[in-house]
Coordinates of C-alpha atoms and ligand atoms in Angstrom, one line a residue:
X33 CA 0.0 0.0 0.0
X34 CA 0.9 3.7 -0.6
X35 CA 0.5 6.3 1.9
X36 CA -2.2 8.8 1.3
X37 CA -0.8 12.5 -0.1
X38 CA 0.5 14.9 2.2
X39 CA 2.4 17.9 2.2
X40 CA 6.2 18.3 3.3
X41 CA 7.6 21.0 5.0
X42 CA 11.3 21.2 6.5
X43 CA 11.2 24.1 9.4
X44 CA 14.5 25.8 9.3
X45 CA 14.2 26.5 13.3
X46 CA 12.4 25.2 16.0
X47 CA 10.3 28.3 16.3
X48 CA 9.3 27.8 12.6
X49 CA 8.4 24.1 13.6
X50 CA 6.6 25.5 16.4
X51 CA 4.3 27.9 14.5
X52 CA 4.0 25.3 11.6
X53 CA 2.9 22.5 14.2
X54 CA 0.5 25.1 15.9
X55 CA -1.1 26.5 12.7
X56 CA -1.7 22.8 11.6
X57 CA -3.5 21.7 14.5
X58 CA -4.6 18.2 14.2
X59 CA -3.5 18.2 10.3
X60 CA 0.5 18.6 10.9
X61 CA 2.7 15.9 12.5
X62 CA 6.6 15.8 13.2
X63 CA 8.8 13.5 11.3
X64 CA 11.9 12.7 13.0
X65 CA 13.5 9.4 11.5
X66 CA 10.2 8.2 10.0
X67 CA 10.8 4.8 10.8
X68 CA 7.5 4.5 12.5
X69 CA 5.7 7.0 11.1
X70 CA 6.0 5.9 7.3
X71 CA 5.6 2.6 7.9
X72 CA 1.8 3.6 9.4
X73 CA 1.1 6.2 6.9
X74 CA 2.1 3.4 4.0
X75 CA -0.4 1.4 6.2
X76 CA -3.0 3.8 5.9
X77 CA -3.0 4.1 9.8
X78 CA -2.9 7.4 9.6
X79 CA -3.5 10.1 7.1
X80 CA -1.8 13.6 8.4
X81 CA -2.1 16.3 5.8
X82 CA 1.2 17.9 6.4
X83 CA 4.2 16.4 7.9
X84 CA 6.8 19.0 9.3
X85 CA 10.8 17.4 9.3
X86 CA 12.1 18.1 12.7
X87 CA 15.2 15.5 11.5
X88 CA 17.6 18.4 10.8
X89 CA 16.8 21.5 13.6
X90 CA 20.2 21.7 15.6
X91 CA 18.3 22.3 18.8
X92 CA 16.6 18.9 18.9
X93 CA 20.3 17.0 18.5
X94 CA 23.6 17.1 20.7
X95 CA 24.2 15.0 23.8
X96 CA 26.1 16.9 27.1
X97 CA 27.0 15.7 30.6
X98 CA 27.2 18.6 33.1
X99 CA 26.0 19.1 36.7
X100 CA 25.4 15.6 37.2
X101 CA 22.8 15.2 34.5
X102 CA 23.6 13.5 30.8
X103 CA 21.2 15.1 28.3
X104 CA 20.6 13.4 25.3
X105 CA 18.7 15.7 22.4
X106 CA 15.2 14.5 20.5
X107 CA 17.2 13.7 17.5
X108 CA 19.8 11.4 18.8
X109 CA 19.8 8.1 16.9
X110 CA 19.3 4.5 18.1
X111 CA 22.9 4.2 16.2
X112 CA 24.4 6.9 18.4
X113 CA 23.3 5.1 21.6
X114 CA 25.0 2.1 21.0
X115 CA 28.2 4.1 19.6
X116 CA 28.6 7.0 21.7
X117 CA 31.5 7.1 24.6
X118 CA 29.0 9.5 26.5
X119 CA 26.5 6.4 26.5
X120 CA 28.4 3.7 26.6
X121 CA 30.2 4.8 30.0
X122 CA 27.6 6.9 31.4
X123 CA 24.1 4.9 30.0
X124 CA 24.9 1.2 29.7
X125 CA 21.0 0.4 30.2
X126 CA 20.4 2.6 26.6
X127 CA 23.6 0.8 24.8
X128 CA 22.5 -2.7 25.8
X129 CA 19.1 -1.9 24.9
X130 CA 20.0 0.0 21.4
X131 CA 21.6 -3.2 20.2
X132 CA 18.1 -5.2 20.3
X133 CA 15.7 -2.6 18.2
X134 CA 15.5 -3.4 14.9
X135 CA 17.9 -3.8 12.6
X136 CA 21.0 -1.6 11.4
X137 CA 19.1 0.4 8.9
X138 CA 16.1 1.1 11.4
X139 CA 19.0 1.7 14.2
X140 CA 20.6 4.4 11.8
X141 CA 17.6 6.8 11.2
X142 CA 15.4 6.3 14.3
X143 CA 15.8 8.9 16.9
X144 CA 15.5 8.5 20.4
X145 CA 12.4 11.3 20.3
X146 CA 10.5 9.7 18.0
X147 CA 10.8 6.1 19.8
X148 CA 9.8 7.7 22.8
X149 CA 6.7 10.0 21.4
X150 CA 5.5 6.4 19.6
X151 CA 5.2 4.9 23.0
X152 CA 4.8 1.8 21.6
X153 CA 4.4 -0.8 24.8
X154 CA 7.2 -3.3 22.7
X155 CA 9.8 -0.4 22.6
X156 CA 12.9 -0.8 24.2
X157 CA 13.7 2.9 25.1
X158 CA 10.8 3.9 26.8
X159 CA 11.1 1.3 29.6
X160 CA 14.6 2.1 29.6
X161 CA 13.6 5.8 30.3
X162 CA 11.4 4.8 33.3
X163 CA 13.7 2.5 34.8
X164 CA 16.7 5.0 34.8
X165 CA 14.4 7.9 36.0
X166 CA 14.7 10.1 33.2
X167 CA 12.6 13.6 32.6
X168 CA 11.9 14.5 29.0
X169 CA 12.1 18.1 28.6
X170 CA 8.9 19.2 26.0
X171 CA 8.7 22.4 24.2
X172 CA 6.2 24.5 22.3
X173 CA 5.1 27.8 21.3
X174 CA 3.8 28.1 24.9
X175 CA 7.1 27.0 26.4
X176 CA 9.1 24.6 27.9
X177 CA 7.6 21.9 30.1
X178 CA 9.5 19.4 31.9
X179 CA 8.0 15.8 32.3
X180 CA 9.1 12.5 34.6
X181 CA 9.1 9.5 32.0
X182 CA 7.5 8.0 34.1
X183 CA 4.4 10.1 34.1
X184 CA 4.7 10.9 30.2
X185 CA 3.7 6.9 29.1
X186 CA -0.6 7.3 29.4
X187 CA -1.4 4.5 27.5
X188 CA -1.3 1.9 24.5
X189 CA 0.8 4.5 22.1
X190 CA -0.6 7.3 24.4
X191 CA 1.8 9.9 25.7
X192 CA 1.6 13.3 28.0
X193 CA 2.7 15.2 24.4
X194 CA -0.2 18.0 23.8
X195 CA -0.9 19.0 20.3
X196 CA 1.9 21.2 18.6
X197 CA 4.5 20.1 21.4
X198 CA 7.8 18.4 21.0
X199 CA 10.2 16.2 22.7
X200 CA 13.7 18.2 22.4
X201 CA 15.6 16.5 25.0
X202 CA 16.0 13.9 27.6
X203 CA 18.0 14.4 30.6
X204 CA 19.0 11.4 32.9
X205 CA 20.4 11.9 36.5
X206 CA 24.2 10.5 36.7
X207 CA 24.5 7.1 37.8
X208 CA 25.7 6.6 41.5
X209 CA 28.5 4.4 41.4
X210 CA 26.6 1.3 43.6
X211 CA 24.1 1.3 40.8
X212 CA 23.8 -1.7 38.1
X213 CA 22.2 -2.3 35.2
X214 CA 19.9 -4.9 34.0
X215 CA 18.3 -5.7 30.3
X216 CA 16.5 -8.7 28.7
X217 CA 14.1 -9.6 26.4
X218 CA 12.8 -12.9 24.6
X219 CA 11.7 -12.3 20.6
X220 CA 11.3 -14.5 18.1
X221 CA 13.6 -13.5 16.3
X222 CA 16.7 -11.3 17.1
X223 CA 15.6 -7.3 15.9
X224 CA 12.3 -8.4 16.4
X225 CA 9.7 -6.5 18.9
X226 CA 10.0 -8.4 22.4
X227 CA 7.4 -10.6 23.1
X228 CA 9.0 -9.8 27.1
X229 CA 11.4 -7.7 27.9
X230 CA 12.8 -6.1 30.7
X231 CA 14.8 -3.2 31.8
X232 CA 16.3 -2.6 35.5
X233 CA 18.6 -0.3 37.2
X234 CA 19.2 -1.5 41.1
X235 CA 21.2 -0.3 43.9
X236 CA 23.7 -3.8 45.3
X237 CA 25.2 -4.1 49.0
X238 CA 27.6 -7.1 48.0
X239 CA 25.5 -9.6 47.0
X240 CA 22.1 -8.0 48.4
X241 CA 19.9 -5.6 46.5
X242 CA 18.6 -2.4 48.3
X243 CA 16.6 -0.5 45.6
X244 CA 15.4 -1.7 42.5
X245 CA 13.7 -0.2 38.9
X246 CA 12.1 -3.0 36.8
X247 CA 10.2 -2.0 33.7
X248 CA 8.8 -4.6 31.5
X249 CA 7.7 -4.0 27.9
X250 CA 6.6 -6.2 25.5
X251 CA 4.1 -7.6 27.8
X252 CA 2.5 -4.8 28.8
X253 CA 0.4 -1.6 27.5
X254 CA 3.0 1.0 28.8
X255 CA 6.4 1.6 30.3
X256 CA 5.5 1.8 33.8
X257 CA 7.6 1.1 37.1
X258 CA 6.6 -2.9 37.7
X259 CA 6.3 -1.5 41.7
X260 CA 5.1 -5.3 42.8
X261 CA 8.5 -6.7 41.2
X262 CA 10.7 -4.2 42.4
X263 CA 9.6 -4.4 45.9
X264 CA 9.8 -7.8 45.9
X265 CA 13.2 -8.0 44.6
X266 CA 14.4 -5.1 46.9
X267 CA 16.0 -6.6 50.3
X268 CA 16.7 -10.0 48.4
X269 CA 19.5 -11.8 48.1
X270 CA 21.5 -13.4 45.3
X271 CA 20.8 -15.5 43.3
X272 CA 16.7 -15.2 44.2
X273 CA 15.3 -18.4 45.8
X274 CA 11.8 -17.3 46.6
X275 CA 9.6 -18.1 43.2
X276 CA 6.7 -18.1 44.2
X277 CA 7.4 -14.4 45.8
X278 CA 8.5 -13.1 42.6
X279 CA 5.8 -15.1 40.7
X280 CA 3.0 -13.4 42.4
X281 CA 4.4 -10.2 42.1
X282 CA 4.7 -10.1 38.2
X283 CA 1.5 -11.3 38.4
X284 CA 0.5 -7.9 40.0
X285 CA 1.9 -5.7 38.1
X286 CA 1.5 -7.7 34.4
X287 CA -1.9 -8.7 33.2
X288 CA -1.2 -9.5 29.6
X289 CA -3.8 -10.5 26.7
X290 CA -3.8 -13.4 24.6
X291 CA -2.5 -12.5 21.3
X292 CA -2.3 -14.5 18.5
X293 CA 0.3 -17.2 18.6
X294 CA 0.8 -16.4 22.3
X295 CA -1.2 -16.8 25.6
X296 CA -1.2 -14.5 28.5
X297 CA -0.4 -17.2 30.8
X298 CA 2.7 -18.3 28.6
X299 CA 3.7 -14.1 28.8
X300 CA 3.7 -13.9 32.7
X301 CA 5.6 -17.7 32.4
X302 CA 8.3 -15.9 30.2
X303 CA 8.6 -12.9 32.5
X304 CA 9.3 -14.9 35.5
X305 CA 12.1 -16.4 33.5
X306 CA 13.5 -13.3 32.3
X307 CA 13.0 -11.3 35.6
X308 CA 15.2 -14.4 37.4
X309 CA 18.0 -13.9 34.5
X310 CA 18.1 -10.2 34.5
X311 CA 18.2 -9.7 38.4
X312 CA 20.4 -12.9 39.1
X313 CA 22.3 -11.7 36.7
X314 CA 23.3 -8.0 38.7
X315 CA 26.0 -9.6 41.0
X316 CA 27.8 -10.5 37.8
X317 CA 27.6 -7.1 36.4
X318 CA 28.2 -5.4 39.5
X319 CA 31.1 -7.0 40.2
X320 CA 32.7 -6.3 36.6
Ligands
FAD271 C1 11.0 -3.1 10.7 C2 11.1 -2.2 11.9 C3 11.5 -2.8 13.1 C4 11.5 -2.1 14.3 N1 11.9 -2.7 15.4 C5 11.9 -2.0 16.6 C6 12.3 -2.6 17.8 O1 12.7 -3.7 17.9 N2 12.3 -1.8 18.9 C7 11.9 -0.5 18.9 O2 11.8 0.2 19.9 N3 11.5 0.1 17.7 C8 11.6 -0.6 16.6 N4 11.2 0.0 15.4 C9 10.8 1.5 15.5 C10 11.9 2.4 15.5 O3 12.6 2.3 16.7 C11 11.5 3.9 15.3 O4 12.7 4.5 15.0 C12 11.0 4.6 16.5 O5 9.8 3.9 17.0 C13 10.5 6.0 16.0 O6 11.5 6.8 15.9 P1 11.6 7.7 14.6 O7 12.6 8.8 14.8 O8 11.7 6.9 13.4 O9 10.2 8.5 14.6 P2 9.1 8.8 13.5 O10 8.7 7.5 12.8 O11 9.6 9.9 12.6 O12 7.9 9.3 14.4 C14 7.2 8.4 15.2 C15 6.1 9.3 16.0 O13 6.7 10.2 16.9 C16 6.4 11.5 16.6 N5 7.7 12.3 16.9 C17 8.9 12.0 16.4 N6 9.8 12.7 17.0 C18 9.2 13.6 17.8 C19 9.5 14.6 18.7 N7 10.8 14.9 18.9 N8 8.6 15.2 19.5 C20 7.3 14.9 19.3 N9 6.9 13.9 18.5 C21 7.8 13.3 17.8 C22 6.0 11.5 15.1 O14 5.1 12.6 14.8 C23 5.3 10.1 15.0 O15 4.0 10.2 15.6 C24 11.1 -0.7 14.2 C25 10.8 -0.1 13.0 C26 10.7 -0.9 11.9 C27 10.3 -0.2 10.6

C-alpha cells in the first residue's frame, strides 16, 4: 500500500516548527526518522495532511554531561546510543538496549524522540527511560515543560505530548556508582519486537539488593515502574530463591492479553524467566 498524499515541510528553526505545528493543529505531525511513522502512513494508519521534518533543527540533537545530569537531544539516533563514549560509560542500560531494536538500517535513522513519542508498549527505550528515572524536557510555542518518563507513558501508544508540542531533550540523573544495570528480552527472532522484555537499574550491598527499577515492555500496555517486582526484589539476596514471591508479584503488576500465537499465561511464564535472568544476573555485572 501507498500512503495517502501529504504535504512536506522542513522548518528551518524550531520556532518555525513550532508555528507550523500550531497552525496545523490536528492536520500537521513531526517526522523525525520516519521509521514508524511511514511505515503507518504506507499502512494507511494514519493520514496527516502535512508532515513537518524536525530531522535536521540543531536544537533537537547534541548530547552533554554537566551538573550531574547527561542530556541526550530529540534527535539522537538509536545508532548513536550504541556508539557514543557519553553512553556507553555513562548509560549502559540505553547501549545494551539499542543493540536489540530493529535492525542496522532502522538503528541508523530512528531517533531517540520519535521512539519515545510512539510509546509503543514493545519499545525498548521507553522502559529504559522509566527504569533509569529520566525527565523529557517538551517544548512548544507556549514553552518549555518538563516531564518524569515516568508520568509521560498514558497509554497503549498514548503519551503526555499536547498538540503542537515536542520532545527536544532527555535528561537522565548521573549514575551513583553502587548502581547496576539490567536488560533482557525474549523475541522470536533477534531485531524483532519483544514478546517480554525487561529493563532494571538496582542499587547492590555485596550480593544483596537495596533499591530496584524493573520495567517490562513487550508484555504490557505501557512503560510503567513494575512496583510489585521491584519491591519484591528489593531486600533480596543473590541469586533469588523465593519463586513463588516473585511469581505473584509479576503477576501484579503484568496482566497481559492473549495475542495470536501467544497466551497470556505463557507471557507472565516468560517474564518470570527473564525477571530471574536479568536480576540474578546483577552480581555478575556489579562486580565487573
Ligand atoms: C522493521 C522495523 C522494526 C523495528 N523494530 C523496533 C524494535 O525492535 N524496537 C523499537 O523500539 N523500535 C523498533 N522500530 C521502530 C523504530 O525504533 C523507530 O525509529 C521509532 O519507534 C520511532 O523513531 P523515529 O525517529 O523513526 O520516529 P518517526 O517515525 O519519525 O515518528 C514516530 C512518531 O513520533 C512523533 N515524533 C517523532 N519525533 C518527535 C519529537 N521529537 N517530538 C514529538 N513527536 C515526535 C511523530 O510525529 C510520530 O507520531 C522498528 C521499526 C521498523 C520499521
Amino acid at each position: 500500500m501507498k500512503a495517502r498524499n501529504f504535504r512536506y515541510v522542513r522548518p528551518a528553526s524550531l520556532q518555525q516548527a513550532y508555528r507550523i505545528l500550531e497552525e496545523g493543529g490536528g492536520d500537521a505531525v513531526p517526522l523525525a526518522g520516519g521509521q514508524s511513522l511511514l511505515a503507518g502512513l504506507n499502512m494507511r494508519l494514519s493520514a496527516p495532511k502535512l508532515l513537518v521534518d524536525i530531522g535536521e533543527l540543531r536544537e533537537l540533537g547534541g548530547q552533554s554531561h554537566a551538573g550531574g545530569v547527561v542530556r541526550l537531544g530529540a534527535l539522537t539516533r538509536h545508532r548513536e546510543l550504541l556508539e557514543s563514549e557519553l553512553t556507553r560509560t555513562r548509560l549502559p542500560l540505553l547501549a545494551r538496549a539499542a543493540e536489540h531494536i530493529g535492525h542496522a538500517a532502522i538503528r541508523n535513522r530512528g531517533t531517540l524522540g520519535g521512539s519515545l513519542a510512539y510509546a509503543d508498549p514493545a519499545a525498548e527505550l521507553p522502559a529504559c527511560c522509566v527504569a533509569l528515572g529520566a525527565t523529557l524536557v517538551l517544548g512548544s510555542n507556549a514553552g518549555e515543560r518538563r516531564v518524569r518518563a515516568e508520568d509521560f507513558f498514558k497509554g497503549l501508544f498514548e503519551t503526555d505530548l499536547k498538540p503542537g508540542e515536542l520532545i527536544l531533550a532527555v535528561e537522565f540523573p548521573e549514575r551513583a556508582a553502587e548502581e547496576t544495570i539490567g536488560f533482557g528480552e525474549l523475541a522470536r527472532r533477534h531485531g524483532d519486537f519483544a514478546l517480554v522484555g525487561l529493563a532494571a537499574v538496582a542499587t547492590l550491598v555485596r550480593d544483596r539488593i537495596e533499591r530496584a527499577r524493573l520495567v517490562y515492555f513487550g508484555c504490557v500496555e505501557r512503560a510503567a515502574l513494575a512496583r510489585a517486582v521491584s519491591a519484591a526484589v528489593a531486600g533480596s539476596s543473590l541469586p533469588l530463591t523465593d519463586q513463588a514471591a516473585l511469581a505473584a508479584a509479576i503477576r501484579t503488576d503484568l496482566s497481559p492479553n492473549d495475542t495470536p500465537g501467544l497466551r497470556a499465561d505463557t507471557k507472565l511464564h516468560l517474564a518470570t524467566v527473564l525477571t530471574r535472568r536479568v536480576v540474578n544476573a546483577f552480581a555478575a555485572r556489579a562486580a565487573a
